[in-house]
mmCIF file of C-alpha atoms in Angstrom:
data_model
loop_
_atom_site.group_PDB
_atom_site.id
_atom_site.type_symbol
_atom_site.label_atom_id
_atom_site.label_comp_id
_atom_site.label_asym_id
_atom_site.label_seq_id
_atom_site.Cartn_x
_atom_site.Cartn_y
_atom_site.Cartn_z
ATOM 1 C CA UNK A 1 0.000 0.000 0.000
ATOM 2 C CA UNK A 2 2.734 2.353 1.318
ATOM 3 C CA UNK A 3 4.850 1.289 -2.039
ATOM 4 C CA UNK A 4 1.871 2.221 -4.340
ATOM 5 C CA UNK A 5 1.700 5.742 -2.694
ATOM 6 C CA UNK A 6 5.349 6.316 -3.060
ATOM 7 C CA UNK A 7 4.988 5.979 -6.794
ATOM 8 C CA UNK A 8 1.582 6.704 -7.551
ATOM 9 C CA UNK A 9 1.791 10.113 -5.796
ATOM 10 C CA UNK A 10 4.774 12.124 -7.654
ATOM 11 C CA UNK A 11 3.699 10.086 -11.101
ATOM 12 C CA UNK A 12 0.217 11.781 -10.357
ATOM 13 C CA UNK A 13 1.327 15.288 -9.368
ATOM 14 C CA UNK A 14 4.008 14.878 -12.876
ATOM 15 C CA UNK A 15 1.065 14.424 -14.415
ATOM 16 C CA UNK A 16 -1.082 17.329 -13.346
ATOM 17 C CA UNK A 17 1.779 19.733 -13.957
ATOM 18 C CA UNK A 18 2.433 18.421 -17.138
ATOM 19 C CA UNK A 19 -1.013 18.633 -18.527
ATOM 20 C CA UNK A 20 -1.298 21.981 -16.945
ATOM 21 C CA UNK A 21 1.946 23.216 -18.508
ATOM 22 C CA UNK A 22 0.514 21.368 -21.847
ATOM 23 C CA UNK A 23 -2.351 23.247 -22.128
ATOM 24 C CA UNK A 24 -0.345 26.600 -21.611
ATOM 25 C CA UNK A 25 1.435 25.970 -24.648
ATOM 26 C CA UNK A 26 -1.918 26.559 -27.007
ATOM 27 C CA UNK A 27 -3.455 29.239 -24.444
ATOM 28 C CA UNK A 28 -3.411 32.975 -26.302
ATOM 29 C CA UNK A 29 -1.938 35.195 -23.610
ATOM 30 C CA UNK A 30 -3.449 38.219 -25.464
ATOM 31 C CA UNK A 31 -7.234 36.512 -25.213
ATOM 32 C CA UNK A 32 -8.275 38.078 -22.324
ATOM 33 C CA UNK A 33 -11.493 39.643 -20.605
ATOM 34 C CA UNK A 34 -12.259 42.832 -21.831
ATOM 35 C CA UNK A 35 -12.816 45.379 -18.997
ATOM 36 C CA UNK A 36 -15.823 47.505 -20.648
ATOM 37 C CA UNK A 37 -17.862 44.551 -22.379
ATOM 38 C CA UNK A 38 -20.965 44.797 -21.193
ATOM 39 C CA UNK A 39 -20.990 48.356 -20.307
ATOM 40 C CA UNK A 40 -22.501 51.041 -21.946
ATOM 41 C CA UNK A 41 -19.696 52.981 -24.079
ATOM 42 C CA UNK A 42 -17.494 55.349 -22.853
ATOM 43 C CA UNK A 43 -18.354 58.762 -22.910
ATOM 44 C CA UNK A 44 -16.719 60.951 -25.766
ATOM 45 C CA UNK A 45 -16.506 64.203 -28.115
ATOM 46 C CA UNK A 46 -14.226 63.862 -30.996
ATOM 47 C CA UNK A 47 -14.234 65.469 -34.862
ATOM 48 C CA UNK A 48 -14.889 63.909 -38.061
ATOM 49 C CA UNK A 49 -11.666 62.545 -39.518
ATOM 50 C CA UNK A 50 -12.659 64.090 -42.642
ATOM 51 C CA UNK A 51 -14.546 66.953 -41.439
ATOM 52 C CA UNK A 52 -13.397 68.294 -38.771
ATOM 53 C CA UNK A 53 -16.085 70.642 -38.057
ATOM 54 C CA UNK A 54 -18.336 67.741 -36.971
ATOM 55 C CA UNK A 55 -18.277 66.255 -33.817
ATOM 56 C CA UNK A 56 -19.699 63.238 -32.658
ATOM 57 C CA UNK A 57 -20.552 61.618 -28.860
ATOM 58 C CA UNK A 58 -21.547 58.777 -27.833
ATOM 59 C CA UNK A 59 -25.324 58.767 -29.300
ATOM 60 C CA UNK A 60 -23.775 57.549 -32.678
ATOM 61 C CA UNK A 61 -23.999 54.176 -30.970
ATOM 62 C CA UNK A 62 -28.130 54.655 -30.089
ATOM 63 C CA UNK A 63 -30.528 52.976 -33.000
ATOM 64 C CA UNK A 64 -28.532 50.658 -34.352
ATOM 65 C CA UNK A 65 -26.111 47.726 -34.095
ATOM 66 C CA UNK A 66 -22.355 49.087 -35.062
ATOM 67 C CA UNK A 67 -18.990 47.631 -34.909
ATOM 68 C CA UNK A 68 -16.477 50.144 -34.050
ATOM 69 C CA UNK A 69 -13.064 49.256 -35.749
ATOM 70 C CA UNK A 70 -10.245 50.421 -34.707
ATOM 71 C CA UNK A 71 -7.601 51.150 -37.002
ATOM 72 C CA UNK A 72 -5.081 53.791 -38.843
ATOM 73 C CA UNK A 73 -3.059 53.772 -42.234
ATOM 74 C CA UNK A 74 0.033 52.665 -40.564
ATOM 75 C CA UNK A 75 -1.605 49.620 -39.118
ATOM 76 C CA UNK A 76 0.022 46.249 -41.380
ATOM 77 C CA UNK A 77 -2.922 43.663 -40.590
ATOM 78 C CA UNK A 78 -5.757 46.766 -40.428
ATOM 79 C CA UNK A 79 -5.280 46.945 -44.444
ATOM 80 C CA UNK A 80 -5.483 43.324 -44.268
ATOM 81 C CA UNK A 81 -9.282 43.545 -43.360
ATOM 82 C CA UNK A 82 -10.306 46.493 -44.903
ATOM 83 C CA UNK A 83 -11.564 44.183 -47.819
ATOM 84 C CA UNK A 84 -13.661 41.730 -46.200
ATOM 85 C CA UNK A 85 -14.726 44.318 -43.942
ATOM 86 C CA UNK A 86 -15.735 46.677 -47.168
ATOM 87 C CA UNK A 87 -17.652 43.133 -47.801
ATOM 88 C CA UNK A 88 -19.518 42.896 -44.835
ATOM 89 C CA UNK A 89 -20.547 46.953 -44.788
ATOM 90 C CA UNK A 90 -21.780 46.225 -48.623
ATOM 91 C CA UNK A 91 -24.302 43.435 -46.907
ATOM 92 C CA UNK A 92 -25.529 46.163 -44.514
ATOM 93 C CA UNK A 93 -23.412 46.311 -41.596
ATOM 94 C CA UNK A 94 -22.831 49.138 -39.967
ATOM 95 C CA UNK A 95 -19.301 49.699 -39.440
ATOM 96 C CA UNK A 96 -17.477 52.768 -38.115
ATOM 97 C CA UNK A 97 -13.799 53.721 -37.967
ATOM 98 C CA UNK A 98 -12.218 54.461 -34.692
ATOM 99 C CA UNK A 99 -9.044 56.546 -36.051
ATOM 100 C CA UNK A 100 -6.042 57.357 -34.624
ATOM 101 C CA UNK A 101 -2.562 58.442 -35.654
ATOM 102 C CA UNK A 102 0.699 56.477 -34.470
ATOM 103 C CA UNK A 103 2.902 59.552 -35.442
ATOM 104 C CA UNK A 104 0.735 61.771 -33.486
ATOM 105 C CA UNK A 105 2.426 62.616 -30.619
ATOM 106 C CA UNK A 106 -0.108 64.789 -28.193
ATOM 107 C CA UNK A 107 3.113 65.972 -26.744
ATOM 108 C CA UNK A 108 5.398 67.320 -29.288
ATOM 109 C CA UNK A 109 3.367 68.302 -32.323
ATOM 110 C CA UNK A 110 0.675 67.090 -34.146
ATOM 111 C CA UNK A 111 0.960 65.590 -37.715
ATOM 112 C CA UNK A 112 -0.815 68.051 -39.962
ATOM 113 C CA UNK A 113 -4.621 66.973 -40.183
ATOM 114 C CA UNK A 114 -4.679 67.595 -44.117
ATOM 115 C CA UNK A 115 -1.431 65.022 -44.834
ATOM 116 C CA UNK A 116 -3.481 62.238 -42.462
ATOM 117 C CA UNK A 117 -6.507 63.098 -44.654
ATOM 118 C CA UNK A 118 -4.490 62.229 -47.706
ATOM 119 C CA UNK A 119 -3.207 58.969 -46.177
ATOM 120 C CA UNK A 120 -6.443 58.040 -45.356
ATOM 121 C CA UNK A 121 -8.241 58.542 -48.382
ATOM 122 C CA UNK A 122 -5.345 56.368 -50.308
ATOM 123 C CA UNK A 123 -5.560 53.783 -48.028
ATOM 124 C CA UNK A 124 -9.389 53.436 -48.680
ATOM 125 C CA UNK A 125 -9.422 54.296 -52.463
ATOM 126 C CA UNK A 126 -6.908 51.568 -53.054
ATOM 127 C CA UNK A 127 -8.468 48.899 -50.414
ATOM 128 C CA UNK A 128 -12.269 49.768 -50.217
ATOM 129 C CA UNK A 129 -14.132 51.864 -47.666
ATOM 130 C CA UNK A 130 -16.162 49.715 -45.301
ATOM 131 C CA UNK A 131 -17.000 52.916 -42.839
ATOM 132 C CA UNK A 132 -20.037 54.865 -42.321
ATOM 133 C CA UNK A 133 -17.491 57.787 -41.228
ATOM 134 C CA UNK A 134 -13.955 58.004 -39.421
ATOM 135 C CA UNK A 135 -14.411 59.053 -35.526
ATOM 136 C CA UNK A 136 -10.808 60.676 -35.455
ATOM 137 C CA UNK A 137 -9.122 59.803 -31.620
ATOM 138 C CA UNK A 138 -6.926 63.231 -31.631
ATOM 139 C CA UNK A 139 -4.983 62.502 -27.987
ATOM 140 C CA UNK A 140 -5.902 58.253 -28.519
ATOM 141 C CA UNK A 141 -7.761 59.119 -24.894
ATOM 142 C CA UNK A 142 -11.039 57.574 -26.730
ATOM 143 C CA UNK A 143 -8.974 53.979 -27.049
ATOM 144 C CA UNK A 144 -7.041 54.245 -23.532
ATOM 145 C CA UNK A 145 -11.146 54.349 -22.595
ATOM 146 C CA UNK A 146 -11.891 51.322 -24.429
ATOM 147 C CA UNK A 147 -8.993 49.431 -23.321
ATOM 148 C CA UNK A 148 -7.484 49.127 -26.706
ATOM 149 C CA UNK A 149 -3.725 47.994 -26.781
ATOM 150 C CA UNK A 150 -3.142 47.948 -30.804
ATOM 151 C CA UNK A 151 -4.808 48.113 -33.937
ATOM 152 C CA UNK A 152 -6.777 46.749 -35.470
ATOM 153 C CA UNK A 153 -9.523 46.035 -32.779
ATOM 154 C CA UNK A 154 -13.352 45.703 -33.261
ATOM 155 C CA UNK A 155 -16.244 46.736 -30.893
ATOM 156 C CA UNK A 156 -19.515 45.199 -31.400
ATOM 157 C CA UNK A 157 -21.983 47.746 -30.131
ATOM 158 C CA UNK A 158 -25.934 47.411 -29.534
ATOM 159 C CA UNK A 159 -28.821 49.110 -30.258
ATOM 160 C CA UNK A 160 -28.975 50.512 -26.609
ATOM 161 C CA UNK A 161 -25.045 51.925 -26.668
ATOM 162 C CA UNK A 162 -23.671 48.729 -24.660
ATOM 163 C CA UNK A 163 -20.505 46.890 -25.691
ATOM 164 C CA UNK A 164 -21.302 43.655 -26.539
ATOM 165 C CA UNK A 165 -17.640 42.126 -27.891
ATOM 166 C CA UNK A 166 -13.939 43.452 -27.994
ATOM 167 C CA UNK A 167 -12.432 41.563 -30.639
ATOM 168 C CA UNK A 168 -8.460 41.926 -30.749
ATOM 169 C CA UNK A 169 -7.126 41.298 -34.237
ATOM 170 C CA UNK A 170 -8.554 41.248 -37.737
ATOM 171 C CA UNK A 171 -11.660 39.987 -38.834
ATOM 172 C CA UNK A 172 -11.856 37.695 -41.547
ATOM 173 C CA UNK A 173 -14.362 35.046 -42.821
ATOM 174 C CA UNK A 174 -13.085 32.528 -39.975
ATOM 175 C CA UNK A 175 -13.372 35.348 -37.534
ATOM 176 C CA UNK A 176 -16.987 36.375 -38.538
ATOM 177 C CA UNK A 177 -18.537 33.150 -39.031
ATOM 178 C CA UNK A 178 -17.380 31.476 -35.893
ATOM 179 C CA UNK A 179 -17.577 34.328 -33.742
ATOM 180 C CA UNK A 180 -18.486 37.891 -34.531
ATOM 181 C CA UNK A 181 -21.174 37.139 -36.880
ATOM 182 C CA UNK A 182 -23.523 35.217 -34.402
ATOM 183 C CA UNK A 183 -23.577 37.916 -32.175
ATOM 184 C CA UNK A 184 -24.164 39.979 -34.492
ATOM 185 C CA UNK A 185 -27.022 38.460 -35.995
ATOM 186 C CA UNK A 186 -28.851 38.137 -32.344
ATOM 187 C CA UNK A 187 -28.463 41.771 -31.957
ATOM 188 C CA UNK A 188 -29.851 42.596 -35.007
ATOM 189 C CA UNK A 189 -32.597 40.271 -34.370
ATOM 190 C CA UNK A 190 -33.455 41.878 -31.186
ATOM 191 C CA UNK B 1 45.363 46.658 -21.527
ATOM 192 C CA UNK B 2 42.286 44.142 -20.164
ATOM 193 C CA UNK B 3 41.513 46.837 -17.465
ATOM 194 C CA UNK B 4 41.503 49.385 -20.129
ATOM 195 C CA UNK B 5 38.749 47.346 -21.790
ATOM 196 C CA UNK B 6 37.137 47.317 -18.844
ATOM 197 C CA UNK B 7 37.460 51.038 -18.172
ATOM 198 C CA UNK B 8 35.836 51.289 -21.904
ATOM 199 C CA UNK B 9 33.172 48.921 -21.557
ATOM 200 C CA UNK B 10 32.035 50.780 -18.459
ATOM 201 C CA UNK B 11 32.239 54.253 -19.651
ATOM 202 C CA UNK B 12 29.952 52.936 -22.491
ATOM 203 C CA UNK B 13 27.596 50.929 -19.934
ATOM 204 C CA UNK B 14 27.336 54.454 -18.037
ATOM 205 C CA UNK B 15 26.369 56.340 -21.442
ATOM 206 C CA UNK B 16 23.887 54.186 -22.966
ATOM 207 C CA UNK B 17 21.821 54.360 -19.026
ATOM 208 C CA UNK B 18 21.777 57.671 -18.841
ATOM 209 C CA UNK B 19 20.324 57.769 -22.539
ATOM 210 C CA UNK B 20 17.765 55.915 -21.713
ATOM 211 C CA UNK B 21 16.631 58.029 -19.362
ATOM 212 C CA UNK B 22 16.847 61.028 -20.996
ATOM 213 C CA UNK B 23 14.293 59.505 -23.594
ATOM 214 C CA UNK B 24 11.471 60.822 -22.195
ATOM 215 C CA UNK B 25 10.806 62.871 -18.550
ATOM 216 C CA UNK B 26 7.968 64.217 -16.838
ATOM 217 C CA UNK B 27 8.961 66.456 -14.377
ATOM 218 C CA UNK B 28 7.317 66.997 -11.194
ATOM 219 C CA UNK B 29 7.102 70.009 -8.591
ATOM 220 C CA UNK B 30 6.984 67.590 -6.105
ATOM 221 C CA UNK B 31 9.696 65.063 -5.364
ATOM 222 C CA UNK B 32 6.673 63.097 -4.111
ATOM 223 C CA UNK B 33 5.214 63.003 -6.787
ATOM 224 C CA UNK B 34 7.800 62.282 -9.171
ATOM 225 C CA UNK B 35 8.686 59.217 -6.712
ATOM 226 C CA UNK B 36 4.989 58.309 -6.681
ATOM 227 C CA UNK B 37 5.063 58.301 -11.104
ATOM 228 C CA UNK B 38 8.489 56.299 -10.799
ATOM 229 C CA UNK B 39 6.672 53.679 -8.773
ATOM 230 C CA UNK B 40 3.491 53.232 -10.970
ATOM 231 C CA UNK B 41 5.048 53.072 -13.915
ATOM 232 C CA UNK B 42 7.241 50.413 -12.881
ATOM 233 C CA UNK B 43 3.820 48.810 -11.360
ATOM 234 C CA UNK B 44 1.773 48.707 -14.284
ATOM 235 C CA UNK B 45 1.878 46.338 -16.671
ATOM 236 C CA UNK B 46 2.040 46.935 -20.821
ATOM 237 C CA UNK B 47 -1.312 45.432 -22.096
ATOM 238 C CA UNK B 48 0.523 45.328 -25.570
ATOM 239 C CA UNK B 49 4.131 43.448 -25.139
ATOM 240 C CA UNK B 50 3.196 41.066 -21.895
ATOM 241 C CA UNK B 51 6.053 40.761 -19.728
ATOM 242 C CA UNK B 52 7.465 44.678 -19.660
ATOM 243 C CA UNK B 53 5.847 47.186 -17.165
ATOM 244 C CA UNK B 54 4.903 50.773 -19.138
ATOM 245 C CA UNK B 55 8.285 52.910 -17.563
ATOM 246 C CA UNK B 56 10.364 49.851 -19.770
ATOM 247 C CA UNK B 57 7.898 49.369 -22.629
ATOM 248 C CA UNK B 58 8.531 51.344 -25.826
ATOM 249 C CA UNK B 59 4.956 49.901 -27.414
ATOM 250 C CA UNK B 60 3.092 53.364 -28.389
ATOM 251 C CA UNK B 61 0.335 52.109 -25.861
ATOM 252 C CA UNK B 62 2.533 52.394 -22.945
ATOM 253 C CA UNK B 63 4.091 55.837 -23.874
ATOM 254 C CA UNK B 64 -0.141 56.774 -23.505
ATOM 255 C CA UNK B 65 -0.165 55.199 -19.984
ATOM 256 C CA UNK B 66 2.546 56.635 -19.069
ATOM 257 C CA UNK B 67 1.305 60.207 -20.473
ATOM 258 C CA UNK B 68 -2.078 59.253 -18.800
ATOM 259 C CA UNK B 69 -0.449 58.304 -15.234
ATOM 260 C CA UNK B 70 1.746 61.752 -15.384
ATOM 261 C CA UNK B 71 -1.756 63.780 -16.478
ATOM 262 C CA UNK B 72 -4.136 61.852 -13.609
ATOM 263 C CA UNK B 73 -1.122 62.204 -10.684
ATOM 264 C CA UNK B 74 -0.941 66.223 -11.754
ATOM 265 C CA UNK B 75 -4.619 66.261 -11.628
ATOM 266 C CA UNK B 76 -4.561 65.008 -7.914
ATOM 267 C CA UNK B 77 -5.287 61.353 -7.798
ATOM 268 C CA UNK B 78 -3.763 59.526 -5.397
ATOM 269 C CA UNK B 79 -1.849 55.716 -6.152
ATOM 270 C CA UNK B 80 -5.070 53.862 -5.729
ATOM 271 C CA UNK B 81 -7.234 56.113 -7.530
ATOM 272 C CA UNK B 82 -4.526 55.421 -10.701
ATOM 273 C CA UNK B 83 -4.080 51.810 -10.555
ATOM 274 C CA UNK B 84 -8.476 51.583 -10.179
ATOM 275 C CA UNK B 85 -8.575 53.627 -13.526
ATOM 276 C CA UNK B 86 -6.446 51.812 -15.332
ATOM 277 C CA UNK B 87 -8.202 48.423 -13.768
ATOM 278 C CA UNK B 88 -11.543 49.971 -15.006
ATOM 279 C CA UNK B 89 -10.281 50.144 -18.972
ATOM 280 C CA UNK B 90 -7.485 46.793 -18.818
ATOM 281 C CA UNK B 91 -8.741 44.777 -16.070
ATOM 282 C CA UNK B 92 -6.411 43.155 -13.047
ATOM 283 C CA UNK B 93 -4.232 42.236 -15.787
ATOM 284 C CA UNK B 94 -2.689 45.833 -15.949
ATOM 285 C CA UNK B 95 -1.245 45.626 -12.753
ATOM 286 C CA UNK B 96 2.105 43.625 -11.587
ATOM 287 C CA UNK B 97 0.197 43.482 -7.611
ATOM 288 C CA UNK B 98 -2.362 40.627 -8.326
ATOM 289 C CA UNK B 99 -5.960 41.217 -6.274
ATOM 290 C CA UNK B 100 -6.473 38.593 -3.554
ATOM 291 C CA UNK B 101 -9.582 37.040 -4.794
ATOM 292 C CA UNK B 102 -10.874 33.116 -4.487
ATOM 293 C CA UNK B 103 -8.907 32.230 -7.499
ATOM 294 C CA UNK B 104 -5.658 34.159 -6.750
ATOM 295 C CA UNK B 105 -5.478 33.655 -2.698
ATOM 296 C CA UNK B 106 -3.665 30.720 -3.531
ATOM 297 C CA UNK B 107 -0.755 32.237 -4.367
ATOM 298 C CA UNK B 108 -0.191 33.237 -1.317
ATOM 299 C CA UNK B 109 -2.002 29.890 0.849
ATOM 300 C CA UNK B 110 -0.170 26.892 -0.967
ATOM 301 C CA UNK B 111 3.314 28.289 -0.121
ATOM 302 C CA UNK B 112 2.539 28.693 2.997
ATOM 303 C CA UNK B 113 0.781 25.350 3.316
ATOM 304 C CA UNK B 114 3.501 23.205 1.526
ATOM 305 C CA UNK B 115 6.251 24.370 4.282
ATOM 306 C CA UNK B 116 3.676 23.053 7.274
ATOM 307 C CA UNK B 117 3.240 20.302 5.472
ATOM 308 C CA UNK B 118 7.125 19.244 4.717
ATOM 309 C CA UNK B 119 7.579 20.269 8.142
ATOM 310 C CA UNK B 120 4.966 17.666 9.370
ATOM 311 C CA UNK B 121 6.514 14.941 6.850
ATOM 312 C CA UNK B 122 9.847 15.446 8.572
ATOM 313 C CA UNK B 123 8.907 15.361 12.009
ATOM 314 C CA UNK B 124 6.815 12.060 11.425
ATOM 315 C CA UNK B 125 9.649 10.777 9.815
ATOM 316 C CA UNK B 126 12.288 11.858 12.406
ATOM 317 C CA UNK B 127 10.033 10.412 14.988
ATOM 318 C CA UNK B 128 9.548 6.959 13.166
ATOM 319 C CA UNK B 129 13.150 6.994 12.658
ATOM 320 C CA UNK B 130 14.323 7.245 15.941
ATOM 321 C CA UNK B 131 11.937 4.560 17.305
ATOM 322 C CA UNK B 132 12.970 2.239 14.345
ATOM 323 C CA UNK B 133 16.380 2.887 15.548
ATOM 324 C CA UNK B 134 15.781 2.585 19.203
ATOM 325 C CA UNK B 135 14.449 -1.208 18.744
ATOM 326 C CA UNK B 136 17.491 -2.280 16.600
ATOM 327 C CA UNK B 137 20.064 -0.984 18.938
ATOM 328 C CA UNK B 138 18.508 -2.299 21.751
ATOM 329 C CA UNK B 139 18.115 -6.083 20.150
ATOM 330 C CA UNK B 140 21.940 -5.487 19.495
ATOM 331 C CA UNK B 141 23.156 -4.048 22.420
ATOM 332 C CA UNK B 142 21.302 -7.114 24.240
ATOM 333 C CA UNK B 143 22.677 -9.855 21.404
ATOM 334 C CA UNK B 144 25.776 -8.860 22.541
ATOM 335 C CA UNK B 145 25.353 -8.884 26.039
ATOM 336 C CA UNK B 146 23.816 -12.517 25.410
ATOM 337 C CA UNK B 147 26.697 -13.254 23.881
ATOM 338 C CA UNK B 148 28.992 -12.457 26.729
ATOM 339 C CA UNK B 149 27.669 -14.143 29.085
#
């Protein structure tokens, strides 16, 4: 009896830490619980990227399901997207850019708004334009809010103003389909 | 000539610190203060690149916490009130001081719990050991007397 615990209790114990330590290996250290799902979204006032006269708050959200992507010209994987996400705003989704500028330093000197302008209308021309408008994040406060840490990032927003998903990376068809699109669908439903 | 390279090595070692820290400063009025921003910085962690805190991170996101932790500690808040708004927008995971909660308390319980229990092994097995040895040495010790006799 006494033998059979002497072996049976470090094999056991090898075991656990080896399966545990096992699973790490395919764990995503960046998947993580979003801070501000199910909360309403944060309060802001920013301009138009395009025109800067307008400003928009928080009530874009109200009326209607939206997926606020965040992204910026600069951003590798965000122009990876841009076409399947010009896809899915051609089948009627609402889809609205969350801008901001990596060169942009609120510190020493803003980039000029009319060269961003120019990048920005490149980027789309060449790669399609899945937004409604560009919310342009001046000081990036509006993402430190939302808990962004990168581009590109995707809010799914409901009709009431709650988030309902923070989806770090791109979307694509795999993305969509297995996980972004049933949501949305059920809010749109609702 | 090797403490010459030495010399060198260290002169360079010296230069490329105090670059570093000439990067980027936020000056304080208060000393306090400035030893308070020192301390957070080092305390929070870079939701972008895992394992650096935001005062060693050069990921754009943690240049905005650390502009964010310089603009909240000039507008008043106190160390707690920091770390809770930056827990509010990246969760416990922005901090390097983990929350005691059900799931985490036993970081601090097994420790603690495998010591008393190695201590227990070895006192049950010093105490089983020195009757075991007890018995032997006393069938010797009177084998050998039985043998004298």
């Amino acid at each position: 009896m006494k033998k059979v615990a002497v072996f049976l209790i470090p094999l056991v114990l090898f075991m656990l830490l080896a399966v545990f330590l096992f699973s790490g290996l395919f764990s995503d250290p960046r998947q993580r619980d979003s801070s501000v799902v199910g909360k309403p979204a944060p309060a802001f006032e920013l301009p138009d990227l395009m025109q800067p006269e307008i400003t928009y708050t928080q009530d874009i959200f109200k009326g209607e399901v939206t997926l606020l992507n965040v992204w910026g010209v600069w951003c590798v994987t965000c122009a990876v997207e841009l076409p399947y996400l010009t896809d899915l705003s051609q089948q009627g989704v609402k889809i609205v850019g969350l801008y901001y500028d990596q060169d942009t330093d609120p510190d020493f000197g803003i980039k000029s708004i009319p060269a961003i302008q120019q990048e920005v209308v490149a980027k789309l021309s060449k790669l399609g334009n899945p937004y409604s408008f560009n919310v342009f994040d001046v000081k990036r406060d509006y993402s430190l809010d939302l808990g962004v840490t990168g581009a590109p990032e995707t809010f799914v927003i409901d009709k009431n103003g709650v988030i309902r998903m923070h989806h770090i990376g791109d979307i694509n068809p795999r993305v969509w389909e297995g996980k972004v699109g049933p949501l949305y669908s059920e809010l749109i439903a609702q | 000539m090797k403490s010459l390279q030495v010399f060198v090595f260290t002169l360079i070692l010296a230069f490329a610190a105090s670059s570093f820290a000439a990067e980027e400063s936020y000056q304080f009025d208060d000393p306090a203060q400035q030893a308070l921003f020192l301390e957070l910085t080092q305390e929070l962690r870079c939701p972008m690149c895992q394992n650096q805190n935001i005062a060693d991170s050069d990921a754009m996101i943690a240049h905005d916490l650390r502009r964010k932790v310089y603009e909240l500690l000039n507008q008043g808040y106190s160390r707690s009130e920091v770390v809770e708004y930056m827990k509010t927008r990246y969760g416990d995971f922005v901090s390097y001081q983990p929350p005691v909660t059900p799931l985490t308390v036993w970081l601090w319980v097994l420790p603690v719990l495998f010591v008393l229990m190695a201590a227990f092994w070895v006192f049950i097995q010093r105490k089983k050991q020195s009757q075991e040895f007890d018995e032997e040495a006393l069938a010797k010790a009177e084998s050998i007397l039985e043998k004298d006799k």
